PDB file of C-alpha atoms and ligand atoms in Angstrom:
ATOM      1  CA  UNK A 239     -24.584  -4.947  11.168  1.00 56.00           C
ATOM      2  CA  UNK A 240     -21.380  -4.372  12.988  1.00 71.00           C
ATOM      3  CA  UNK A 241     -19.743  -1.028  13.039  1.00 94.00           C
ATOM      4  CA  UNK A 242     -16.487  -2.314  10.927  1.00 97.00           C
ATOM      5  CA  UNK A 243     -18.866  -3.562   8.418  1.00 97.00           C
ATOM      6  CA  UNK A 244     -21.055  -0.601   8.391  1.00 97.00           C
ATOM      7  CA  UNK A 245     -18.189   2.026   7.888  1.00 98.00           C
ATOM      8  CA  UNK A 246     -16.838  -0.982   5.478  1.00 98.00           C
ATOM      9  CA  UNK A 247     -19.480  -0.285   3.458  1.00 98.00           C
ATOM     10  CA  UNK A 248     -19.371   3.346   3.348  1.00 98.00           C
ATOM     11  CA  UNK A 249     -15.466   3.608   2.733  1.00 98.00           C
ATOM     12  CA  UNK A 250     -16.764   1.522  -0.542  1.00 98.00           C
ATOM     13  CA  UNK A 251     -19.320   4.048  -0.849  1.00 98.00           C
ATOM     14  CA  UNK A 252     -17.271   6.804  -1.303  1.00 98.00           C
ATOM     15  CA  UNK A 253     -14.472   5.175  -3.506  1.00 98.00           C
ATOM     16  CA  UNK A 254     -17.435   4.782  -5.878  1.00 98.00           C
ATOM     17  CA  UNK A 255     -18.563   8.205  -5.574  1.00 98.00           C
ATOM     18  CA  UNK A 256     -15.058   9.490  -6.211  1.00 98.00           C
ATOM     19  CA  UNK A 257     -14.668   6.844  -9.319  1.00 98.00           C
ATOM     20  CA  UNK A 258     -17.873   8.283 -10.766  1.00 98.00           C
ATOM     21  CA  UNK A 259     -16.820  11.796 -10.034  1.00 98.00           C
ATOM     22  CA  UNK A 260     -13.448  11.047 -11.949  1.00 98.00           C
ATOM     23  CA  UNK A 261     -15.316   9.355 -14.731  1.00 98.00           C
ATOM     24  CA  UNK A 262     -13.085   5.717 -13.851  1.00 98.00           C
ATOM     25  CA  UNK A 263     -14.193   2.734 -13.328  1.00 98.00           C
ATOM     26  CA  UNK A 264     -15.310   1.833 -10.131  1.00 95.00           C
ATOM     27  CA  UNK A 265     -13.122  -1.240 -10.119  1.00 96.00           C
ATOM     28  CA  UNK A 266      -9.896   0.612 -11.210  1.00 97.00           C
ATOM     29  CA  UNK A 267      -9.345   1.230  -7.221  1.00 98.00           C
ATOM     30  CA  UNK A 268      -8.973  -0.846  -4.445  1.00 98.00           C
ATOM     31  CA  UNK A 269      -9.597  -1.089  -0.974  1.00 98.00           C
ATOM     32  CA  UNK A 270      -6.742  -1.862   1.806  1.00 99.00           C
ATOM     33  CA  UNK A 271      -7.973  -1.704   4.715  1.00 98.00           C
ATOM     34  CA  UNK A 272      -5.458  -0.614   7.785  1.00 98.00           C
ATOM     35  CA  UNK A 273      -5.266  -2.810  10.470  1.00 98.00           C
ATOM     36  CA  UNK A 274      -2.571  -2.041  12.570  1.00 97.00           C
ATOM     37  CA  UNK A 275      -2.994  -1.696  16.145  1.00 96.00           C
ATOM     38  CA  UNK A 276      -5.820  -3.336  16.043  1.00 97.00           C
ATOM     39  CA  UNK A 277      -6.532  -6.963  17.365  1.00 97.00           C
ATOM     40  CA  UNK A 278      -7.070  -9.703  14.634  1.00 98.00           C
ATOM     41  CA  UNK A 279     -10.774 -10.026  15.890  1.00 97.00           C
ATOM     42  CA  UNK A 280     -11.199  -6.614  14.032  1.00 97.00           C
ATOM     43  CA  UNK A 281      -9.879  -8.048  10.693  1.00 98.00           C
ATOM     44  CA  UNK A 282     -11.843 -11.021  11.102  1.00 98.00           C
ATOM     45  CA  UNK A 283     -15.077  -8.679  11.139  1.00 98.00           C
ATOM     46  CA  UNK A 284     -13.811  -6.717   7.919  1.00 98.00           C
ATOM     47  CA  UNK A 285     -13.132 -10.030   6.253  1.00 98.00           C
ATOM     48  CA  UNK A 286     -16.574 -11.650   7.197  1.00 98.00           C
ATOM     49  CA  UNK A 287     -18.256  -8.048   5.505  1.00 97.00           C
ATOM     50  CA  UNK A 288     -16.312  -9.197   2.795  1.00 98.00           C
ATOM     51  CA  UNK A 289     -12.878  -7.259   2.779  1.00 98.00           C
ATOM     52  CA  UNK A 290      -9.709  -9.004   1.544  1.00 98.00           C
ATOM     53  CA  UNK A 291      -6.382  -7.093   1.635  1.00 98.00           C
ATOM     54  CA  UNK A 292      -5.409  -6.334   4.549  1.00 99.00           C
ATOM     55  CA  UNK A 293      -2.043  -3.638   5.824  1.00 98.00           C
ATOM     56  CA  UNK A 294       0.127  -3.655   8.295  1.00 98.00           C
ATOM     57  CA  UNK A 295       3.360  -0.984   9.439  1.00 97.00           C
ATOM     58  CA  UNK A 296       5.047  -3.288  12.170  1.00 97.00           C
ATOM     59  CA  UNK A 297       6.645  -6.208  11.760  1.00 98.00           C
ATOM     60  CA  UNK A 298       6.219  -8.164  14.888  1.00 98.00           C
ATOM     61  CA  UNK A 299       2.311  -7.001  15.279  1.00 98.00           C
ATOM     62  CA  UNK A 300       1.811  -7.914  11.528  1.00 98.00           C
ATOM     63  CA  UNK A 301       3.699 -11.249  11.801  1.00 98.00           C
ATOM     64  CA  UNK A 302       1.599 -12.222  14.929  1.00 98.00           C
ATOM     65  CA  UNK A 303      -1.699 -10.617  13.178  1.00 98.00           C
ATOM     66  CA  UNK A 304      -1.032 -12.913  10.480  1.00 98.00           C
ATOM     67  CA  UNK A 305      -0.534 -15.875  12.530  1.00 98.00           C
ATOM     68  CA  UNK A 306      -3.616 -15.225  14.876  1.00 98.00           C
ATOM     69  CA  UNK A 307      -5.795 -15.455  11.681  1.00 98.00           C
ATOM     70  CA  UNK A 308      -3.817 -18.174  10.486  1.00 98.00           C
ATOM     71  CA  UNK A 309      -7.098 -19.874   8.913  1.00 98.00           C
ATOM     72  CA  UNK A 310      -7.431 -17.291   6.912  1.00 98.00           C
ATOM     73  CA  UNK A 311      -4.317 -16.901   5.626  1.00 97.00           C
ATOM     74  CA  UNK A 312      -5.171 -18.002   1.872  1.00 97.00           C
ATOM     75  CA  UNK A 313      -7.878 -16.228   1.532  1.00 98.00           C
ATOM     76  CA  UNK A 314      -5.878 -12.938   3.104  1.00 98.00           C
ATOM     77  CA  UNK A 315      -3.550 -11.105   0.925  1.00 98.00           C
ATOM     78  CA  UNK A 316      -1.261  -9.069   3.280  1.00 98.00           C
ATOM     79  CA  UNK A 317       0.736  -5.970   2.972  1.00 98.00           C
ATOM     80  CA  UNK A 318       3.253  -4.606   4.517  1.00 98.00           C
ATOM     81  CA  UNK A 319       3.081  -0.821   4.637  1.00 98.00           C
ATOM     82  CA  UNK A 320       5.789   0.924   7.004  1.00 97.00           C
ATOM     83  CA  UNK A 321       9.398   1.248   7.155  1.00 96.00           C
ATOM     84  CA  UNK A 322      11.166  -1.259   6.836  1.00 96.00           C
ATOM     85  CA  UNK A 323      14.662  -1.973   8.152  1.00 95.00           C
ATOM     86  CA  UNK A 324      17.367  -4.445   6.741  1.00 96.00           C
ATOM     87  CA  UNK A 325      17.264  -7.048  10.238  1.00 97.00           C
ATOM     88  CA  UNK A 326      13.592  -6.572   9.457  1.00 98.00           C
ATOM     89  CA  UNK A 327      13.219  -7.964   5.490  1.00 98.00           C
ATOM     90  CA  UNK A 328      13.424 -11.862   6.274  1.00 98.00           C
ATOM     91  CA  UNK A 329      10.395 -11.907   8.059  1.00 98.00           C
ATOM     92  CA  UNK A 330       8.606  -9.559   5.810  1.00 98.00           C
ATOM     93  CA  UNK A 331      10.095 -11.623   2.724  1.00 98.00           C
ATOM     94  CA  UNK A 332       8.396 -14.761   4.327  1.00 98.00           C
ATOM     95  CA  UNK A 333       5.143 -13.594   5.733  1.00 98.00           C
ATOM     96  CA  UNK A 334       3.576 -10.923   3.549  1.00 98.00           C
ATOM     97  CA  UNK A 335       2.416 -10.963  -0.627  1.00 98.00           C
ATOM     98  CA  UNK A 336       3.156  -7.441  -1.043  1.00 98.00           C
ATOM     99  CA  UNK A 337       5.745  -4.253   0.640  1.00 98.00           C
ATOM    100  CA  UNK A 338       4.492  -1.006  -0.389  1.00 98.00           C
ATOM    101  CA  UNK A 339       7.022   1.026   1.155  1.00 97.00           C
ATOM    102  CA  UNK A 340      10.576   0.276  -0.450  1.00 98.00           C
ATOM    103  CA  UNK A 341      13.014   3.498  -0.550  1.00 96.00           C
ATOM    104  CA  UNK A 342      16.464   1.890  -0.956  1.00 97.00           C
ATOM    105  CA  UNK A 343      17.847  -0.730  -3.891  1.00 98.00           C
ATOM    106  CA  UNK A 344      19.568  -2.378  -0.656  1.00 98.00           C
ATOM    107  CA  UNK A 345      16.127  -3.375   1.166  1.00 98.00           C
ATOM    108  CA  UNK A 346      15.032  -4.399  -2.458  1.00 98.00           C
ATOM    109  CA  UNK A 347      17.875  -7.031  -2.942  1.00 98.00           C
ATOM    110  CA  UNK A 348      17.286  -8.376   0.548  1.00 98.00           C
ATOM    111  CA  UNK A 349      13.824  -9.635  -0.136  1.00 98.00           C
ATOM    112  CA  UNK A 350      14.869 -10.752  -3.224  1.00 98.00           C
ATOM    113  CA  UNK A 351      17.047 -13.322  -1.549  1.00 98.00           C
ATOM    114  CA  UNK A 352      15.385 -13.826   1.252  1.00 98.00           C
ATOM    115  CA  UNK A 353      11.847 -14.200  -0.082  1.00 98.00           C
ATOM    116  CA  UNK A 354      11.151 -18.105  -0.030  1.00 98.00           C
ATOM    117  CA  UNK A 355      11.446 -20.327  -3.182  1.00 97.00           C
ATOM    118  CA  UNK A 356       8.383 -21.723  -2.753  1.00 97.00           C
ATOM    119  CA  UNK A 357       6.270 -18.732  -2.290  1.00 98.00           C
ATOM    120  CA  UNK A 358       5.183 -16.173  -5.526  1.00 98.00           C
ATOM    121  CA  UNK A 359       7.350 -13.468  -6.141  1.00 98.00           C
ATOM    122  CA  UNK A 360       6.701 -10.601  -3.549  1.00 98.00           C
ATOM    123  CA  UNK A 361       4.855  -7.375  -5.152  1.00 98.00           C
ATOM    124  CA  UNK A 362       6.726  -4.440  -4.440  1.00 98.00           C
ATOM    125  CA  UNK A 363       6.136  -0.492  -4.763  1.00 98.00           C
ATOM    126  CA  UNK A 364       8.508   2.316  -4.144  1.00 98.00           C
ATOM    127  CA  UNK A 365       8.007   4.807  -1.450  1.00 98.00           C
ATOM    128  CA  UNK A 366       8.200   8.539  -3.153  1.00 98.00           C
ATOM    129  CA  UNK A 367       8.745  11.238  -0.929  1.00 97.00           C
ATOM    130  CA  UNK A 368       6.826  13.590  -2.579  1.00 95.00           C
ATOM    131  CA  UNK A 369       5.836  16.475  -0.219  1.00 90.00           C
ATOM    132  CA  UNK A 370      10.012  16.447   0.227  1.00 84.00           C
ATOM    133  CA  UNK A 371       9.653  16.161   3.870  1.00 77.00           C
ATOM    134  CA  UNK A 372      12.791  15.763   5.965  1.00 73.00           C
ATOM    135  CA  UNK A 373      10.853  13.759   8.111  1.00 72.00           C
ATOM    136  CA  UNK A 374       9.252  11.085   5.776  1.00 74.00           C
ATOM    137  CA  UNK A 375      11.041   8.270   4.034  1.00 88.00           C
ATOM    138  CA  UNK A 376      10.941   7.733   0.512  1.00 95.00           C
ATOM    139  CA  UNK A 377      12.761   8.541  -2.687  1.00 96.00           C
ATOM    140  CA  UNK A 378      12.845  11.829  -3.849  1.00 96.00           C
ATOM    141  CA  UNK A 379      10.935  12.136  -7.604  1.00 97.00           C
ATOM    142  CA  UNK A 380      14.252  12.389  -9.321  1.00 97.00           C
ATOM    143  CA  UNK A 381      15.599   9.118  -8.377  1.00 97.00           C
ATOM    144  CA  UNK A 382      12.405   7.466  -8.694  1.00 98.00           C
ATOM    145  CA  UNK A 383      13.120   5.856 -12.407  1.00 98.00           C
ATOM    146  CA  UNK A 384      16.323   4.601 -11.946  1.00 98.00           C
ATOM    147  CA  UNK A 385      15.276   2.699  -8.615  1.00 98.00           C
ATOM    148  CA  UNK A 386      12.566   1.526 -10.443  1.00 98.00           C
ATOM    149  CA  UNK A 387      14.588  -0.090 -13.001  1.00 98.00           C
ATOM    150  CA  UNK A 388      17.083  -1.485 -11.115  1.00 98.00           C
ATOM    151  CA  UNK A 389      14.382  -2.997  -8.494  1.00 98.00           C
ATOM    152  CA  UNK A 390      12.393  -4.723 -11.325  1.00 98.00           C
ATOM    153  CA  UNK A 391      15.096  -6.804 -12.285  1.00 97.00           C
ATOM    154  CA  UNK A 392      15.368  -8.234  -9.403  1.00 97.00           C
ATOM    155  CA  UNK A 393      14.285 -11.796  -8.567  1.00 97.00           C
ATOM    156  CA  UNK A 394      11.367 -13.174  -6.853  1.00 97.00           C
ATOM    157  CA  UNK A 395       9.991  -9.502  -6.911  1.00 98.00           C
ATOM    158  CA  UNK A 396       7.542  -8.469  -8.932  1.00 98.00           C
ATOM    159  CA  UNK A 397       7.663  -4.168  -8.886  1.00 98.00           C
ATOM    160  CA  UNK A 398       4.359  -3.276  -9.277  1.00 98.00           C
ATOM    161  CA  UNK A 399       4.366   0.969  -9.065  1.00 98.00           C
ATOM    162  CA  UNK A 400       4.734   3.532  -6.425  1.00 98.00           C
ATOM    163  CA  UNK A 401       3.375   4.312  -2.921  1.00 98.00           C
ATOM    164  CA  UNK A 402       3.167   7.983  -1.235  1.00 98.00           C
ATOM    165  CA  UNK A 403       2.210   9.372   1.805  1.00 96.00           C
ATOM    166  CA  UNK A 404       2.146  13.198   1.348  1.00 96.00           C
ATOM    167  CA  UNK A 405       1.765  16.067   3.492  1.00 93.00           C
ATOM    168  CA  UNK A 406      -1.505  16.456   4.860  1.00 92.00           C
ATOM    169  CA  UNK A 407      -3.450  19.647   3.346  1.00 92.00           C
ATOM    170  CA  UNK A 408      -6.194  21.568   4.860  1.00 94.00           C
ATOM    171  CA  UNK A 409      -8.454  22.215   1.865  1.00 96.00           C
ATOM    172  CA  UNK A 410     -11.715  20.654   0.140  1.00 96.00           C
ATOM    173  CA  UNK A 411     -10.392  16.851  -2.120  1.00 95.00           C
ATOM    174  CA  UNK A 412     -11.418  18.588  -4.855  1.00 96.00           C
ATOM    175  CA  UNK A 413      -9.136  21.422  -4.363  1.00 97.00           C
ATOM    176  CA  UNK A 414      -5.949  21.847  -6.394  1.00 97.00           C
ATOM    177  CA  UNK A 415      -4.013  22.549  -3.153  1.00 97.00           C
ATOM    178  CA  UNK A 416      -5.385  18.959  -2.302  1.00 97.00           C
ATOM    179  CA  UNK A 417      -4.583  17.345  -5.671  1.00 98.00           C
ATOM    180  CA  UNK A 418      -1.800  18.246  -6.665  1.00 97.00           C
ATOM    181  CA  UNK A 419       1.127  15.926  -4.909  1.00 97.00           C
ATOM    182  CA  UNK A 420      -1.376  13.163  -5.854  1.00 98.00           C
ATOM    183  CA  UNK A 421      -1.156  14.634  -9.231  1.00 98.00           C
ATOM    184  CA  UNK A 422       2.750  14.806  -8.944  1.00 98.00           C
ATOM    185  CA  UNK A 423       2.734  11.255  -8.351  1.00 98.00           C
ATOM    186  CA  UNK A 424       1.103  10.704 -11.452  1.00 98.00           C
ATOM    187  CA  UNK A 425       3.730  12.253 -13.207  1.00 98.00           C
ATOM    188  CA  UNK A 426       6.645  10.397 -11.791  1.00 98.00           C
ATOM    189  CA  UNK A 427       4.290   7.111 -12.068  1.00 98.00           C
ATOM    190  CA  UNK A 428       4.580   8.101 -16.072  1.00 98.00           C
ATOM    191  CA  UNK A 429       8.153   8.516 -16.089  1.00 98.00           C
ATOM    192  CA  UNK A 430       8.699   5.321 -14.308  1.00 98.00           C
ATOM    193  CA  UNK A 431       6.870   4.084 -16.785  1.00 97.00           C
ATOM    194  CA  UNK A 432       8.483   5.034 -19.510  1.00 97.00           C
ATOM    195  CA  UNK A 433      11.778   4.415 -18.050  1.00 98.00           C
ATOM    196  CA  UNK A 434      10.898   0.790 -17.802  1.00 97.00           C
ATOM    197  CA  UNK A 435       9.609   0.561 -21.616  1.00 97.00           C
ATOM    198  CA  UNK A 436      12.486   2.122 -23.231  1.00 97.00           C
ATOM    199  CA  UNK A 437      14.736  -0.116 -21.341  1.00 96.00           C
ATOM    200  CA  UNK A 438      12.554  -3.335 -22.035  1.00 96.00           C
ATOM    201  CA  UNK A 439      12.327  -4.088 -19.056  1.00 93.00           C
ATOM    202  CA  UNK A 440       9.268  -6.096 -18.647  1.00 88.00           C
ATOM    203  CA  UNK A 441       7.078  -5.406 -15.250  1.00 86.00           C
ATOM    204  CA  UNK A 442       3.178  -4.929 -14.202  1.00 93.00           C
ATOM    205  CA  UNK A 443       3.795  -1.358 -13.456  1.00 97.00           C
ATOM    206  CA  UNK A 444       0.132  -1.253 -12.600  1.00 98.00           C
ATOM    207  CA  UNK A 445      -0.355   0.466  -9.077  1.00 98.00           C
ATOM    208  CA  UNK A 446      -0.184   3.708  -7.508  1.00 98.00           C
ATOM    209  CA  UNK A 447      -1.043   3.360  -3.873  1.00 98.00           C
ATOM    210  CA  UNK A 448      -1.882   6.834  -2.255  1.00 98.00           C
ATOM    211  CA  UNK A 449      -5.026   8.085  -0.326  1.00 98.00           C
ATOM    212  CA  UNK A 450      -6.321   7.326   3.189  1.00 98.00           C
ATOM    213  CA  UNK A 451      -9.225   8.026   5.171  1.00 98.00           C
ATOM    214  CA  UNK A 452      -8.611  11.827   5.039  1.00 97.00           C
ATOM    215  CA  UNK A 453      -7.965  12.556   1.082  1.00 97.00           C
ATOM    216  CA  UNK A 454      -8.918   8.913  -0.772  1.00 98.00           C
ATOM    217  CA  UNK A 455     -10.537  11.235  -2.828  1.00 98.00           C
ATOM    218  CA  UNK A 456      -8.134  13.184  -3.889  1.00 98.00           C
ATOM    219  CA  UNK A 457      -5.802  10.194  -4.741  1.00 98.00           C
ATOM    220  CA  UNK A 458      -8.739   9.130  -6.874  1.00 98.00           C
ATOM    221  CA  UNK A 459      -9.062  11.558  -8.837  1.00 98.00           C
ATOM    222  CA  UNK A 460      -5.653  11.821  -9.868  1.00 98.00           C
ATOM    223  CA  UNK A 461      -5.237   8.096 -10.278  1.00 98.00           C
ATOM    224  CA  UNK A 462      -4.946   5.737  -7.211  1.00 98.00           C
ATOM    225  CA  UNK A 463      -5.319   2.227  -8.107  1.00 98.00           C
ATOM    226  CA  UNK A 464      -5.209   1.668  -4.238  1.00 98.00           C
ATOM    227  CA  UNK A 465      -6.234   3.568  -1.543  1.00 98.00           C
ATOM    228  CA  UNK A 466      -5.125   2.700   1.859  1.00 98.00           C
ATOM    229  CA  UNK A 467      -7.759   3.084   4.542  1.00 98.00           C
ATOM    230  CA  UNK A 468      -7.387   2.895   8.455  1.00 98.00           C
ATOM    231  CA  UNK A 469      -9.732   4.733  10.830  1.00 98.00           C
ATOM    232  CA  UNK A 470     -12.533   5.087   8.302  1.00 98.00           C
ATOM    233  CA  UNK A 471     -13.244   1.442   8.516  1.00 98.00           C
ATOM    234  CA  UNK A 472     -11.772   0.866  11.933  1.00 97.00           C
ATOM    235  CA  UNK A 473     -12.081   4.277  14.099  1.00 95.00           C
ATOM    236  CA  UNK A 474      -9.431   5.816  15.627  1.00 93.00           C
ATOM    237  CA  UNK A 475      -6.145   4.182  16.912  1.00 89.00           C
ATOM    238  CA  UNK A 476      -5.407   4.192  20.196  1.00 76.00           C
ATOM    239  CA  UNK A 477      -2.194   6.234  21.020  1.00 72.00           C
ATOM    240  CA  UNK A 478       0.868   4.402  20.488  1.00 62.00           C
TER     241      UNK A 478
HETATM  242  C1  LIG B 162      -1.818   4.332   9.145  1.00 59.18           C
HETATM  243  C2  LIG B 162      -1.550   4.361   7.689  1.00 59.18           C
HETATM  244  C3  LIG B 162      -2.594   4.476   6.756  1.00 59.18           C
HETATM  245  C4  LIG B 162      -4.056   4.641   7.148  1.00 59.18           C
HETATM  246  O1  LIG B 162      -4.271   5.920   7.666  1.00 59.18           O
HETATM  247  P1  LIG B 162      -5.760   6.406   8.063  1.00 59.18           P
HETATM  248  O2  LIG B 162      -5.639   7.867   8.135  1.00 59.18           O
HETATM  249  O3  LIG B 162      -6.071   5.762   9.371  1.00 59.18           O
HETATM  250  O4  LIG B 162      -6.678   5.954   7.000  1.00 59.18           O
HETATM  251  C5  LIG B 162      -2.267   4.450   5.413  1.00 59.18           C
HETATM  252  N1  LIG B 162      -0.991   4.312   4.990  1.00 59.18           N
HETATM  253  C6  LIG B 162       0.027   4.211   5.850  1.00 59.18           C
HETATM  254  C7  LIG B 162       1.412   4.061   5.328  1.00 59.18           C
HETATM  255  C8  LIG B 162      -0.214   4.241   7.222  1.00 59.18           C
HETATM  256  O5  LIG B 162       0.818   4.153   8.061  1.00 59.18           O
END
């Protein structure tokens, strides 16, 4: 067994564990597995152990991931993860099924227009900035609802929930130093939610993507639907 599949296998392992710990079921998460910086051989081993969803932060490495593993490409749903700038959104519009990491109505409305006719509609979350780092993009909670509503009447989008990175914390995942933004974004995942109802606005507001190799348990417990994993499956990135 390869070492991609191996540590595959135990990434599923413990998104189990952490289901069963959270009495969930072990379906309600799932796996994206990080690829960036690493060559499309690497995904092709993940997919062969049987992974599907795939993430990427750059444009131009994603774009040229995607084409590199171009027969794979229906079987592959790809999402876009990182920043994303306004000269960037055509190509992310046209190449990828879903953008996890919108923080701006603007960005929003470009993919609207830009994402191709003939293509689904592209599955958006919004980025909260929920440690309230200076540094890190992403709403702040506050404006979270009315982005939300505004974004999900766009067209050829489909928002689909919320996506945060927060600070990282030095304690155990079961710790509530460790929980808690996680359990902050299940708050503001609520009020999103109920933002959308009472203005009918009809959505799948069905995803809260937070955790990654360090704390997918944390983000579990408090309600992931999918955790986004990197080195765990992949080892460490080389410096950029
Ligand atoms: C790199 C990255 C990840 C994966 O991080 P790991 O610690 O390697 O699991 C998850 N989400 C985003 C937005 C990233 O940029």
């Amino acid at each position: 067994m390869s070492s991609i599949s191996a540590r595959w296998q135990a990434v599923l392992a413990r998104i189990t564990q952490a289901c069963l710990v959270a009495t969930r079921p072990v379906d309600a998460v799932s796996l994206l597995a990080v690829s960036k910086t690493f060559p499309p051989e690497a995904v092709r081993e993940a997919f062969l152990a049987g992974q599907r969803a795939f993430g990427e932060n750059y444009v131009q490495e994603g774009v040229a991931k995607i084409a590199a593993l171009a027969d794979l490409r229906e079987h592959i749903i790809w999402h876009f993860i990182g920043p994303l700038q306004s000269n960037k959104t055509r190509e992310v519009a046209t190449h990828f099924d879903w953008v996890h990491a919108i923080d701006r109505l603007k960005i929003a409305q470009r993919l609207a227009e830009q994402r191709p006719a003939h293509l689904p509609p592209l599955q958006v979350c919004i980025q909260v900035n929920i440690s309230g780092e200076a540094s890190k993009s992403g709403v702040s909670p506050a404006e979270a609802p009315a982005l939300a509503c505004a974004i999900a009447q766009l067209p050829q989008l489909q928002l689909r929930g919320l996506m945060a990175i927060p600070e990282p914390v030095d304690a155990p995942v079961d710790s509530p130093q460790a929980r808690a933004p996680f359990a902050a974004m299940s708050q503001i995942f609520a009020q999103c939610n109920s933002a959308l109802q009472e203005q009918g606005i009809p959505t799948t507001f069905d995803t809260l993507s937070m955790g990654m190799s360090a704390d997918m348990e944390s983000a579990i417990y408090e309600g992931a639907t999918i955790v986004r994993v990197g080195t765990a499956i992949f080892g460490n990135r080389p410096p950029l």
